[in-house]
Short mmCIF file of C-alpha atoms and ligand atoms in Angstrom, two decimals:
data_model
loop_
_atom_site.label_atom_id
_atom_site.label_comp_id
_atom_site.label_asym_id
_atom_site.label_seq_id
_atom_site.Cartn_x
_atom_site.Cartn_y
_atom_site.Cartn_z
CA MET J 1 39.61 5.13 12.00
CA THR J 2 37.60 6.46 9.06
CA GLU J 3 39.27 8.47 6.36
CA VAL J 4 38.53 12.23 6.83
CA TYR J 5 36.75 13.79 3.94
CA GLN J 6 38.44 16.92 2.59
CA PRO J 7 35.87 19.33 1.00
CA THR J 8 36.59 20.39 -2.64
CA PRO J 9 37.38 24.09 -3.09
CA GLU J 10 33.67 24.64 -4.31
CA VAL J 11 32.36 23.08 -1.17
CA ARG J 12 34.89 24.87 1.05
CA SER J 13 34.15 28.27 -0.48
CA PHE J 14 30.37 27.77 -0.02
CA LEU J 15 30.91 26.78 3.65
CA ASP J 16 33.11 29.70 4.27
CA ARG J 17 30.52 32.24 3.14
CA GLN J 18 28.52 34.46 5.49
CA HIS J 19 25.11 32.76 4.89
CA ARG J 20 22.24 35.21 4.88
CA LEU J 21 18.47 35.22 4.22
CA LEU J 22 17.20 35.70 0.68
CA ILE J 23 14.54 38.31 0.73
CA GLY J 24 13.34 40.18 -2.37
CA GLY J 25 16.34 39.02 -4.40
CA LYS J 26 18.81 40.32 -1.87
CA TRP J 27 21.00 38.43 0.67
CA VAL J 28 20.31 40.12 4.00
CA GLU J 29 21.14 39.46 7.65
CA ALA J 30 18.39 38.57 10.11
CA SER J 31 17.02 41.68 11.76
CA SER J 32 18.12 40.37 15.11
CA GLU J 33 21.59 39.73 13.59
CA LYS J 34 21.48 36.30 15.26
CA ARG J 35 23.06 33.32 13.71
CA PHE J 36 22.95 29.61 14.42
CA GLU J 37 25.38 26.73 13.91
CA VAL J 38 25.17 24.00 11.32
CA ILE J 39 26.73 20.73 12.53
CA ASN J 40 27.88 17.77 10.56
CA PRO J 41 26.07 14.81 12.27
CA ALA J 42 28.80 12.35 11.26
CA ASN J 43 31.44 14.05 13.41
CA LYS J 44 29.64 16.78 15.42
CA GLN J 45 31.99 19.39 13.80
CA LEU J 46 30.84 22.84 13.03
CA LEU J 47 30.25 23.27 9.24
CA THR J 48 29.30 26.91 9.25
CA THR J 49 26.76 29.32 10.64
CA VAL J 50 23.60 30.82 9.02
CA ALA J 51 21.34 33.73 9.71
CA GLU J 52 18.56 33.06 12.23
CA GLY J 53 15.38 34.42 10.72
CA GLY J 54 12.61 35.42 13.06
CA ARG J 55 9.18 37.04 12.86
CA ASP J 56 10.42 40.35 11.46
CA ASP J 57 12.36 38.58 8.69
CA VAL J 58 9.32 36.42 7.86
CA ASN J 59 7.22 39.51 7.63
CA ARG J 60 9.82 41.17 5.25
CA ALA J 61 10.01 37.94 3.14
CA VAL J 62 6.26 37.66 2.93
CA GLN J 63 5.95 41.34 1.84
CA ALA J 64 8.54 40.80 -0.75
CA ALA J 65 6.78 37.70 -2.05
CA ARG J 66 3.43 39.48 -2.05
CA GLN J 67 4.80 42.38 -3.99
CA ALA J 68 6.46 40.05 -6.52
CA PHE J 69 3.31 38.11 -6.93
CA ASP J 70 1.08 41.13 -7.34
CA SER J 71 3.52 42.72 -9.82
CA GLY J 72 2.86 39.83 -12.18
CA SER J 73 6.60 39.56 -12.94
CA TRP J 74 6.32 35.75 -12.57
CA SER J 75 2.62 34.99 -12.11
CA GLU J 76 1.71 36.60 -15.42
CA MET J 77 4.70 35.70 -17.35
CA ALA J 78 4.03 33.66 -20.45
CA ALA J 79 3.93 30.01 -19.50
CA ALA J 80 6.52 29.03 -21.98
CA GLN J 81 8.96 31.57 -20.52
CA ARG J 82 8.48 30.23 -17.01
CA THR J 83 9.13 26.83 -18.35
CA LYS J 84 12.39 28.06 -19.96
CA ILE J 85 13.53 29.50 -16.68
CA LEU J 86 12.73 26.45 -14.74
CA TRP J 87 14.61 24.19 -17.25
CA ARG J 88 17.61 26.58 -16.90
CA TRP J 89 17.39 26.19 -13.09
CA ALA J 90 17.43 22.46 -13.40
CA ASP J 91 20.46 22.66 -15.73
CA LEU J 92 22.30 24.91 -13.30
CA ILE J 93 21.56 22.63 -10.39
CA GLU J 94 22.83 19.63 -12.38
CA GLN J 95 26.01 21.58 -13.36
CA ASN J 96 26.51 22.06 -9.64
CA ALA J 97 25.67 18.52 -8.71
CA GLU J 98 28.95 17.56 -7.04
CA GLN J 99 28.90 20.61 -4.76
CA LEU J 100 25.27 20.21 -3.86
CA ILE J 101 25.54 16.49 -3.16
CA ALA J 102 28.55 16.98 -0.88
CA LEU J 103 26.76 19.76 0.96
CA GLU J 104 23.76 17.53 1.39
CA VAL J 105 25.87 14.73 2.93
CA LEU J 106 27.81 17.10 5.24
CA ASP J 107 24.64 18.80 6.35
CA ASN J 108 22.32 15.77 6.68
CA GLY J 109 24.67 12.81 7.07
CA MET J 110 23.03 10.54 4.43
CA PRO J 111 25.30 8.23 2.39
CA ILE J 112 26.60 9.85 -0.75
CA THR J 113 25.06 7.19 -3.00
CA LEU J 114 21.70 7.94 -1.49
CA ALA J 115 22.18 11.66 -1.90
CA ARG J 116 22.95 11.17 -5.60
CA GLY J 117 19.66 9.18 -5.99
CA PHE J 118 17.53 11.81 -4.13
CA PHE J 119 19.29 14.59 -6.17
CA ASP J 120 18.24 12.86 -9.46
CA TYR J 121 14.65 12.61 -8.24
CA GLY J 122 14.67 16.31 -7.25
CA VAL J 123 15.99 17.54 -10.60
CA GLY J 124 13.42 15.32 -12.33
CA TRP J 125 10.64 17.07 -10.34
CA ILE J 126 11.72 20.46 -11.61
CA ARG J 127 11.64 19.38 -15.22
CA TYR J 128 8.33 17.57 -14.79
CA TYR J 129 6.66 20.68 -13.40
CA ALA J 130 8.50 22.99 -15.82
CA GLY J 131 6.68 20.99 -18.58
CA MET J 132 3.23 21.50 -16.83
CA THR J 133 2.98 25.29 -16.97
CA ASP J 134 1.13 25.18 -20.34
CA LYS J 135 -0.70 21.89 -19.89
CA ILE J 136 -2.97 22.51 -16.96
CA MET J 137 -5.78 24.69 -18.17
CA GLY J 138 -9.45 25.36 -17.57
CA LYS J 139 -12.50 23.91 -19.42
CA ASN J 140 -14.91 25.38 -21.81
CA LEU J 141 -18.33 24.69 -20.30
CA SER J 142 -20.45 26.84 -22.70
CA ASP J 143 -22.34 23.94 -24.16
CA ALA J 144 -23.10 22.51 -20.66
CA LEU J 145 -24.53 25.79 -19.49
CA SER J 146 -26.39 27.01 -22.54
CA SER J 147 -29.85 26.30 -23.79
CA SER J 148 -31.74 27.48 -26.92
CA ASP J 149 -33.15 30.30 -24.80
CA THR J 150 -30.05 31.56 -23.18
CA GLN J 151 -26.52 31.19 -24.33
CA TYR J 152 -23.33 31.51 -22.35
CA HIS J 153 -19.70 31.68 -23.00
CA ALA J 154 -18.58 29.75 -19.83
CA TYR J 155 -15.12 28.66 -18.80
CA THR J 156 -12.91 27.78 -15.83
CA GLN J 157 -9.42 29.09 -15.31
CA ILE J 158 -6.58 27.71 -13.16
CA LYS J 159 -4.83 30.52 -11.37
CA PRO J 160 -1.80 30.59 -9.15
CA ILE J 161 -2.81 30.65 -5.50
CA GLY J 162 -0.56 33.58 -4.55
CA VAL J 163 2.06 33.61 -1.82
CA ALA J 164 3.01 30.11 -0.78
CA ALA J 165 4.93 29.33 2.50
CA LEU J 166 6.87 26.13 2.17
CA ILE J 167 8.16 24.63 5.49
CA LEU J 168 10.54 21.75 5.26
CA PRO J 169 11.99 19.03 7.46
CA TRP J 170 15.57 17.84 7.48
CA ASN J 171 15.46 14.34 6.23
CA GLY J 172 15.98 14.90 2.53
CA PRO J 173 16.76 18.61 2.16
CA ILE J 174 17.39 18.91 -1.66
CA GLY J 175 14.39 16.74 -2.59
CA LEU J 176 12.01 18.30 -0.09
CA PHE J 177 12.95 21.82 -1.28
CA LEU J 178 12.42 20.87 -4.88
CA ILE J 179 9.23 18.82 -4.33
CA LYS J 180 7.52 22.04 -3.14
CA THR J 181 9.26 24.89 -5.01
CA SER J 182 8.97 23.17 -8.42
CA PRO J 183 5.16 22.94 -8.58
CA ALA J 184 4.73 26.22 -6.66
CA LEU J 185 6.95 28.18 -9.12
CA ALA J 186 5.51 26.37 -12.16
CA ALA J 187 2.03 27.35 -11.10
CA GLY J 188 3.17 31.00 -10.89
CA CYS J 189 3.28 31.44 -7.10
CA ALA J 190 5.73 33.51 -5.16
CA CYS J 191 7.33 31.44 -2.32
CA VAL J 192 8.86 31.89 1.15
CA VAL J 193 10.74 28.80 2.06
CA LYS J 194 11.69 27.93 5.66
CA PRO J 195 14.30 25.00 5.50
CA ALA J 196 14.76 22.84 8.69
CA GLU J 197 17.12 24.28 11.17
CA ASN J 198 19.29 21.18 11.02
CA THR J 199 19.80 21.30 7.29
CA PRO J 200 19.63 24.78 5.76
CA LEU J 201 22.54 24.73 3.34
CA THR J 202 21.39 23.23 0.06
CA ALA J 203 18.23 25.40 0.01
CA LEU J 204 20.44 28.47 0.14
CA ARG J 205 22.56 27.32 -2.86
CA MET J 206 19.62 26.14 -4.94
CA ALA J 207 17.82 29.49 -4.30
CA GLU J 208 20.94 31.32 -5.46
CA LEU J 209 20.87 29.24 -8.68
CA ALA J 210 17.20 30.05 -9.20
CA LEU J 211 18.13 33.76 -9.31
CA GLU J 212 20.88 32.95 -11.80
CA ALA J 213 18.38 31.05 -13.95
CA GLY J 214 16.09 34.16 -14.15
CA VAL J 215 13.49 33.64 -11.39
CA PRO J 216 12.58 37.36 -10.70
CA GLU J 217 13.55 38.95 -7.47
CA GLY J 218 11.07 38.33 -4.61
CA VAL J 219 9.58 35.27 -6.23
CA LEU J 220 11.67 32.86 -4.20
CA ASN J 221 12.65 33.87 -0.75
CA VAL J 222 14.43 31.72 1.87
CA VAL J 223 14.28 32.36 5.62
CA THR J 224 16.55 30.06 7.61
CA GLY J 225 15.57 29.69 11.22
CA PHE J 226 13.71 27.68 13.87
CA GLY J 227 10.09 26.72 14.59
CA GLU J 228 9.33 30.36 15.48
CA ALA J 229 9.92 31.37 11.86
CA GLY J 230 7.70 28.57 10.64
CA GLU J 231 5.02 29.52 13.07
CA ALA J 232 5.16 33.17 11.89
CA LEU J 233 4.66 31.97 8.40
CA ALA J 234 1.78 29.75 9.32
CA GLN J 235 0.09 32.69 11.08
CA HIS J 236 0.89 35.35 8.48
CA PRO J 237 -2.26 37.04 6.97
CA ALA J 238 -0.60 37.70 3.62
CA VAL J 239 0.24 34.03 3.04
CA ASP J 240 -2.33 32.24 0.82
CA LYS J 241 -1.06 28.75 0.94
CA ILE J 242 1.02 26.70 3.31
CA SER J 243 2.67 23.49 2.29
CA PHE J 244 4.25 21.82 5.31
CA THR J 245 6.31 18.58 5.60
CA GLY J 246 7.20 17.51 9.11
CA SER J 247 5.90 15.86 12.19
CA THR J 248 2.20 15.18 12.81
CA SER J 249 2.29 17.19 15.99
CA VAL J 250 3.57 20.34 14.31
CA GLY J 251 1.21 19.70 11.35
CA LYS J 252 -1.75 20.06 13.75
CA THR J 253 -0.40 23.40 15.07
CA ILE J 254 -0.12 24.59 11.40
CA ILE J 255 -3.81 23.91 10.88
CA CYS J 256 -4.73 26.10 13.84
CA ALA J 257 -2.41 28.85 12.83
CA ALA J 258 -3.68 28.74 9.20
CA SER J 259 -7.25 29.08 10.26
CA ALA J 260 -7.06 32.84 10.93
CA ASN J 261 -7.19 33.68 7.21
CA LEU J 262 -8.25 30.23 6.04
CA LYS J 263 -4.97 29.53 4.17
CA ARG J 264 -5.08 26.47 1.91
CA VAL J 265 -2.97 23.82 3.67
CA THR J 266 -1.06 20.76 2.39
CA LEU J 267 0.45 18.48 5.05
CA GLU J 268 2.93 15.69 4.49
CA LEU J 269 3.39 14.15 7.93
CA GLY J 270 4.66 11.15 9.74
CA GLY J 271 4.13 7.46 9.17
CA LYS J 272 4.46 4.01 10.65
CA SER J 273 4.13 2.05 7.46
CA PRO J 274 3.49 -1.68 7.22
CA CYS J 275 5.52 -4.02 4.91
CA ILE J 276 3.71 -7.34 4.39
CA ILE J 277 5.39 -10.45 3.13
CA PHE J 278 3.15 -13.37 2.07
CA ASP J 279 4.44 -16.96 1.89
CA ASP J 280 4.31 -17.00 -1.93
CA ALA J 281 6.70 -14.09 -2.26
CA ASN J 282 10.08 -14.31 -4.00
CA LEU J 283 12.13 -14.16 -0.72
CA ASP J 284 15.49 -13.44 -2.53
CA GLU J 285 13.92 -10.10 -3.54
CA ALA J 286 11.56 -9.53 -0.63
CA ILE J 287 14.19 -9.84 2.17
CA PRO J 288 16.62 -7.24 0.94
CA ALA J 289 13.75 -4.96 -0.18
CA ALA J 290 12.02 -5.19 3.20
CA ALA J 291 15.40 -4.51 4.99
CA MET J 292 16.03 -1.39 2.86
CA ALA J 293 12.45 -0.24 3.33
CA ILE J 294 13.32 0.50 6.99
CA PHE J 295 17.08 0.99 6.90
CA LEU J 296 17.33 3.43 4.00
CA ASN J 297 18.56 6.78 5.26
CA SER J 298 18.83 5.16 8.68
CA GLY J 299 15.08 4.92 8.96
CA GLN J 300 14.66 8.67 8.63
CA VAL J 301 12.19 8.40 5.81
CA CYS J 302 8.52 9.34 6.28
CA PHE J 303 7.37 6.27 4.48
CA ALA J 304 9.84 3.89 6.09
CA GLY J 305 8.47 0.37 6.21
CA SER J 306 8.91 0.21 10.03
CA ARG J 307 6.38 -2.49 10.76
CA LEU J 308 7.10 -5.93 9.16
CA TYR J 309 4.36 -8.55 8.99
CA VAL J 310 5.41 -11.97 7.66
CA GLN J 311 3.16 -14.99 7.10
CA ARG J 312 3.97 -17.53 9.76
CA LYS J 313 5.36 -20.35 7.59
CA ILE J 314 8.26 -18.16 6.36
CA TYR J 315 8.58 -15.78 9.37
CA ASP J 316 11.65 -17.29 10.95
CA ARG J 317 13.49 -17.46 7.66
CA VAL J 318 12.54 -13.82 6.60
CA VAL J 319 13.34 -12.30 9.94
CA ALA J 320 16.68 -14.08 10.15
CA GLY J 321 17.43 -13.05 6.54
CA ILE J 322 16.79 -9.42 7.37
CA ALA J 323 18.91 -9.63 10.48
CA ASP J 324 21.76 -11.15 8.48
CA PHE J 325 21.34 -8.49 5.76
CA SER J 326 21.42 -5.72 8.29
CA GLN J 327 24.84 -6.94 9.55
CA THR J 328 26.24 -6.30 6.10
CA LEU J 329 25.24 -2.62 6.13
CA LYS J 330 28.23 -0.45 6.81
CA VAL J 331 27.35 2.36 9.27
CA GLY J 332 29.49 5.40 9.09
CA ASP J 333 30.31 8.82 7.61
CA GLY J 334 28.07 9.35 4.50
CA MET J 335 31.07 10.85 2.64
CA HIS J 336 32.72 7.42 2.63
CA PRO J 337 31.66 5.64 -0.64
CA ASP J 338 31.00 2.31 1.14
CA THR J 339 28.68 3.73 3.69
CA MET J 340 25.17 2.35 3.56
CA LEU J 341 23.82 3.97 6.74
CA GLY J 342 24.80 7.45 7.85
CA PRO J 343 24.28 8.98 11.32
CA LEU J 344 20.97 10.10 12.71
CA ILE J 345 20.49 13.92 12.34
CA SER J 346 21.21 15.12 15.90
CA GLU J 347 21.94 14.25 19.49
CA GLN J 348 18.24 14.87 20.24
CA GLN J 349 17.11 12.30 17.60
CA LEU J 350 19.67 9.78 18.84
CA HIS J 351 18.34 10.14 22.38
CA ARG J 352 14.80 9.76 21.16
CA VAL J 353 15.52 6.55 19.23
CA ASN J 354 17.51 5.18 22.19
CA GLN J 355 14.65 5.89 24.53
CA LEU J 356 12.07 4.08 22.33
CA VAL J 357 14.39 1.12 21.89
CA ASP J 358 14.86 0.88 25.65
CA SER J 359 11.08 1.09 26.13
CA GLY J 360 10.64 -1.86 23.74
CA ARG J 361 13.24 -3.94 25.61
CA ARG J 362 11.66 -3.16 28.95
CA GLN J 363 8.33 -4.18 27.69
CA GLY J 364 9.55 -7.60 26.69
CA ALA J 365 10.29 -7.28 23.01
CA GLN J 366 13.31 -9.25 21.88
CA ILE J 367 16.15 -7.72 19.81
CA LEU J 368 17.39 -10.00 17.03
CA THR J 369 20.31 -7.99 15.69
CA ALA J 370 23.81 -8.32 17.02
CA LYS J 371 25.50 -5.32 18.62
CA MET J 372 27.69 -3.29 16.16
CA ALA J 373 30.83 -1.44 17.12
CA LEU J 374 30.11 2.15 16.06
CA SER J 375 32.16 5.23 16.28
CA ASN J 376 30.82 7.76 18.84
CA GLU J 377 32.23 10.69 16.85
CA GLY J 378 28.80 11.06 15.23
CA PHE J 379 25.16 10.30 16.02
CA PHE J 380 25.30 6.67 14.84
CA PHE J 381 22.75 4.01 15.52
CA ALA J 382 22.88 0.38 14.36
CA PRO J 383 20.15 -1.40 12.46
CA THR J 384 17.87 -3.05 15.03
CA ILE J 385 15.08 -5.58 14.67
CA PHE J 386 12.56 -6.43 17.33
CA ALA J 387 10.51 -9.60 17.55
CA ASN J 388 7.97 -10.64 20.22
CA VAL J 389 6.24 -7.37 19.99
CA ASP J 390 2.57 -6.63 20.67
CA ALA J 391 0.43 -3.94 19.04
CA ASN J 392 0.20 -1.76 22.16
CA MET J 393 3.99 -1.22 22.55
CA SER J 394 5.39 2.27 21.76
CA ILE J 395 7.83 0.74 19.30
CA VAL J 396 4.90 -0.59 17.33
CA LYS J 397 2.73 2.51 17.59
CA GLU J 398 5.07 5.43 17.40
CA GLU J 399 7.16 6.80 14.49
CA ILE J 400 10.71 6.09 15.66
CA PHE J 401 12.48 7.76 12.71
CA GLY J 402 15.49 5.55 13.22
CA PRO J 403 16.71 2.22 11.78
CA VAL J 404 14.38 0.13 13.94
CA LEU J 405 12.06 -2.52 12.62
CA VAL J 406 9.31 -4.36 14.58
CA ALA J 407 8.42 -7.89 13.23
CA THR J 408 5.19 -9.73 13.68
CA PRO J 409 3.95 -13.03 12.22
CA PHE J 410 0.44 -13.51 10.88
CA ASP J 411 -1.63 -16.35 9.59
CA THR J 412 -4.43 -14.94 7.38
CA THR J 413 -5.00 -11.97 5.00
CA GLU J 414 -7.87 -10.69 7.25
CA GLU J 415 -5.57 -10.77 10.24
CA VAL J 416 -2.68 -8.92 8.58
CA LEU J 417 -5.06 -6.21 7.13
CA ALA J 418 -6.34 -5.58 10.66
CA LEU J 419 -2.79 -5.35 12.03
CA ALA J 420 -1.45 -3.15 9.19
CA ASN J 421 -4.40 -0.71 9.46
CA ASP J 422 -4.26 -0.49 13.27
CA THR J 423 -2.42 2.89 13.24
CA GLN J 424 -3.09 6.53 13.36
CA TYR J 425 -1.01 6.96 10.21
CA GLY J 426 -1.60 5.96 6.60
CA LEU J 427 1.36 7.07 4.48
CA GLY J 428 2.96 3.96 2.78
CA ALA J 429 2.54 0.21 2.60
CA GLY J 430 4.33 -2.60 0.96
CA ILE J 431 3.03 -6.00 -0.24
CA PHE J 432 5.37 -8.86 -1.32
CA SER J 433 3.41 -11.66 -3.08
CA ASN J 434 3.21 -13.45 -6.42
CA ASN J 435 -0.46 -14.02 -6.10
CA ILE J 436 -2.10 -11.33 -8.26
CA ASN J 437 -5.56 -11.76 -6.82
CA ARG J 438 -4.26 -11.50 -3.30
CA VAL J 439 -2.18 -8.39 -4.22
CA HIS J 440 -5.22 -6.55 -5.58
CA ARG J 441 -7.46 -7.52 -2.68
CA VAL J 442 -4.82 -6.43 -0.10
CA ALA J 443 -3.87 -3.17 -1.96
CA GLU J 444 -7.56 -2.28 -2.07
CA LYS J 445 -8.06 -2.66 1.69
CA LEU J 446 -4.84 -0.99 2.97
CA GLN J 447 -5.48 2.44 4.39
CA ALA J 448 -2.42 4.09 2.94
CA GLY J 449 -1.82 6.82 0.33
CA ASN J 450 0.93 4.90 -1.30
CA VAL J 451 1.09 1.12 -1.90
CA TRP J 452 4.18 -0.63 -3.39
CA VAL J 453 4.01 -4.15 -4.55
CA ASN J 454 7.11 -6.35 -4.95
CA HIS J 455 9.29 -3.26 -4.39
CA TYR J 456 9.16 -0.67 -1.64
CA GLY J 457 9.20 3.17 -1.71
CA GLY J 458 9.94 5.78 -4.23
CA MET J 459 8.43 9.13 -5.17
CA GLN J 460 7.91 9.29 -8.96
CA SER J 461 7.07 12.64 -10.64
CA CYS J 462 3.79 11.39 -12.02
CA MET J 463 2.52 9.50 -9.05
CA PRO J 464 0.63 11.56 -6.41
CA PHE J 465 2.20 11.10 -2.94
CA GLY J 466 0.58 11.69 0.38
CA GLY J 467 -1.13 10.17 3.35
CA PHE J 468 -4.42 8.79 4.62
CA LYS J 469 -5.49 9.54 8.28
CA GLN J 470 -2.87 11.45 10.38
CA SER J 471 -0.17 11.17 7.74
CA GLY J 472 -1.38 14.34 6.02
CA TRP J 473 -3.77 16.39 3.89
CA GLY J 474 -3.52 16.57 0.15
CA ARG J 475 -0.95 15.31 -2.24
CA GLU J 476 2.39 16.23 -3.67
CA LEU J 477 3.73 15.17 -7.13
CA GLY J 478 1.70 14.47 -10.26
CA GLU J 479 -0.95 16.83 -11.43
CA ASP J 480 -2.37 17.12 -7.89
CA GLY J 481 0.97 18.52 -6.66
CA PHE J 482 0.57 21.33 -9.21
CA LEU J 483 -3.08 21.99 -8.57
CA ALA J 484 -2.35 22.23 -4.85
CA PHE J 485 -0.75 25.73 -5.68
CA THR J 486 -3.71 26.96 -7.69
CA GLU J 487 -7.29 28.26 -7.34
CA GLN J 488 -10.01 27.58 -9.85
CA LYS J 489 -12.21 30.37 -11.20
CA SER J 490 -15.48 29.87 -13.04
CA VAL J 491 -16.50 32.63 -15.50
CA SER J 492 -19.85 32.72 -17.33
CA ILE J 493 -20.81 35.39 -19.77
CA GLN J 494 -24.38 35.61 -20.90
CA LEU J 495 -24.57 36.33 -24.61
CA ARG J 496 -27.04 38.97 -25.79
CA GLY J 497 -28.34 39.98 -29.25
CA ASN J 498 -28.05 38.07 -32.44
P1 NAD S 501 9.27 19.02 12.58
O1 NAD S 501 7.78 18.94 12.59
O2 NAD S 501 9.87 19.10 13.96
O3 NAD S 501 9.81 20.26 11.78
C1 NAD S 501 9.45 20.46 10.43
C2 NAD S 501 9.64 21.98 10.08
O4 NAD S 501 8.62 22.71 10.84
C3 NAD S 501 11.02 22.55 10.50
O5 NAD S 501 11.38 23.46 9.51
C4 NAD S 501 10.75 23.26 11.77
O6 NAD S 501 11.58 24.40 12.04
C5 NAD S 501 9.31 23.74 11.46
N1 NAD S 501 8.56 24.02 12.78
C6 NAD S 501 8.71 23.64 14.00
N2 NAD S 501 7.72 24.08 14.87
C7 NAD S 501 6.90 24.79 14.10
C8 NAD S 501 5.68 25.50 14.25
N3 NAD S 501 5.16 25.62 15.47
N4 NAD S 501 5.07 26.11 13.23
C9 NAD S 501 5.65 26.03 11.99
N5 NAD S 501 6.78 25.34 11.69
C10 NAD S 501 7.38 24.75 12.70
O7 NAD S 501 9.70 17.71 11.80
P2 NAD S 501 11.22 17.22 11.51
O8 NAD S 501 11.69 16.54 12.82
O9 NAD S 501 12.04 18.24 10.87
O10 NAD S 501 10.96 16.03 10.39
C11 NAD S 501 10.60 14.79 10.74
C12 NAD S 501 9.17 14.55 10.44
O11 NAD S 501 8.88 14.89 9.07
C13 NAD S 501 8.76 13.06 10.60
O12 NAD S 501 7.64 12.97 11.28
C14 NAD S 501 8.59 12.58 9.14
O13 NAD S 501 7.71 11.50 9.02
C15 NAD S 501 8.05 13.81 8.55
N6 NAD S 501 8.25 13.80 7.10
C16 NAD S 501 7.12 13.58 6.31
C17 NAD S 501 7.26 13.52 4.86
C18 NAD S 501 6.08 13.23 3.99
O14 NAD S 501 6.15 13.42 2.84
N7 NAD S 501 4.99 12.74 4.54
C19 NAD S 501 8.52 13.66 4.29
C20 NAD S 501 9.62 13.91 5.11
C21 NAD S 501 9.46 13.93 6.49
#
């Protein structure tokens, strides 16, 4: 029997609130007055209910954002002042860290140690982009354009794009909220955020803190709700930019919806990332790293290293090592400090993972991990490793989004590159090797937006993050993450007279 977590008074008082939509700086009910339930995936208990925003509410939120943007209250504020407010927001979020982290764990299920790590990343992203407001600027191109006959004063400007719709998934709610709002706000945009229906809570609290920090009314709006609200945002003619993180299938519908007014679109989508271990790797480091590449957050990570390729000479040892390691991972309620793997997000997700694992078994793949006794109070799933897989099986091709690894031996570099790149996705890839020449050659040929060598994963402020192929369009983080919320204008003035 696991210990039952008792929420602190700050967490309890937040859960007990009547959660509404944030539109134009005011907390309002959905126009339908509908609400939906928020469930703790570790015990299936009701945490609270939130307003279910629909098309009307999206319309109101977009209008509020449009008005705020056009008023210039934020978009034309001195850059240094925007920086100050964003820093204050980061400070307030940090001051409320314990409450936000507990809400994150209750809402999403992730282990509290992981929630702390993601939280630190997220706050770092606010400060990184807060510092960028007065560092991204246009160029003076007068000399390039002018001649002795005709002189120009010519320059480019970087302008905020306007109203940005930010649609989020559930697998890292704090971080995903901040990875989009921080650059969008720093660039001077007004935003409408649609958090995932499974995990709406921390977005509401962080938006409240943004108001307290001094973000003007209407600049940050939050509409909690389902896919219908996301669809309304993607279709809305007054939205200039859509930044979507979620599944590849919904990402494709976003592109169609956005085409009506040619919204700018950034997509961060699914993955089936390869993790490659060569026989010269330091296995004491590679084995736990490859295990956590897939098992972190119970495999509910877009860049999870879900396909393992190991050079034949060390294959048995590595696969057995990862299987042994996985048995040491405590699966349970994320609130328990020893928990290493929390539950999956929902009944539906548990069902999907079970179905895919069954399909692997039926198709002849072999499970190497021992059965674990898991509580059925929550949506728990044990770490699972498959061997004897072939490249056409669903478990090898499809994103499972659960703690399920498929392992394949290889002989040569050419062979493993062909296997690793044989996917519709291209988000992440890992290489473990001590041969620097091999590392460079393989990193060069991998079709993935992010390659990690002798470590796996991570989303650092300064490193652009995003996918090749059907893992997405565009990049988040780094300067690219900021520029994604801007337009460039070229101005040339022909000079006359003496
Ligand atoms: P999802 O696509 O089902 O939902 C994502 C969001 O889109 C939710 O807020 C949902 O309400 C909304 N939505 C649903 N239908 C919509 C529609 N027709 N129009 C507009 N919005 C709609 O994804 P999910 O299950 O919440 O998240 C898991 C997926 O997210 C995985 O595929 C994972 O790989 C991906 N992901 C990618 C990254 C990345 O950076 N590449 C990061 C995290 C998660």
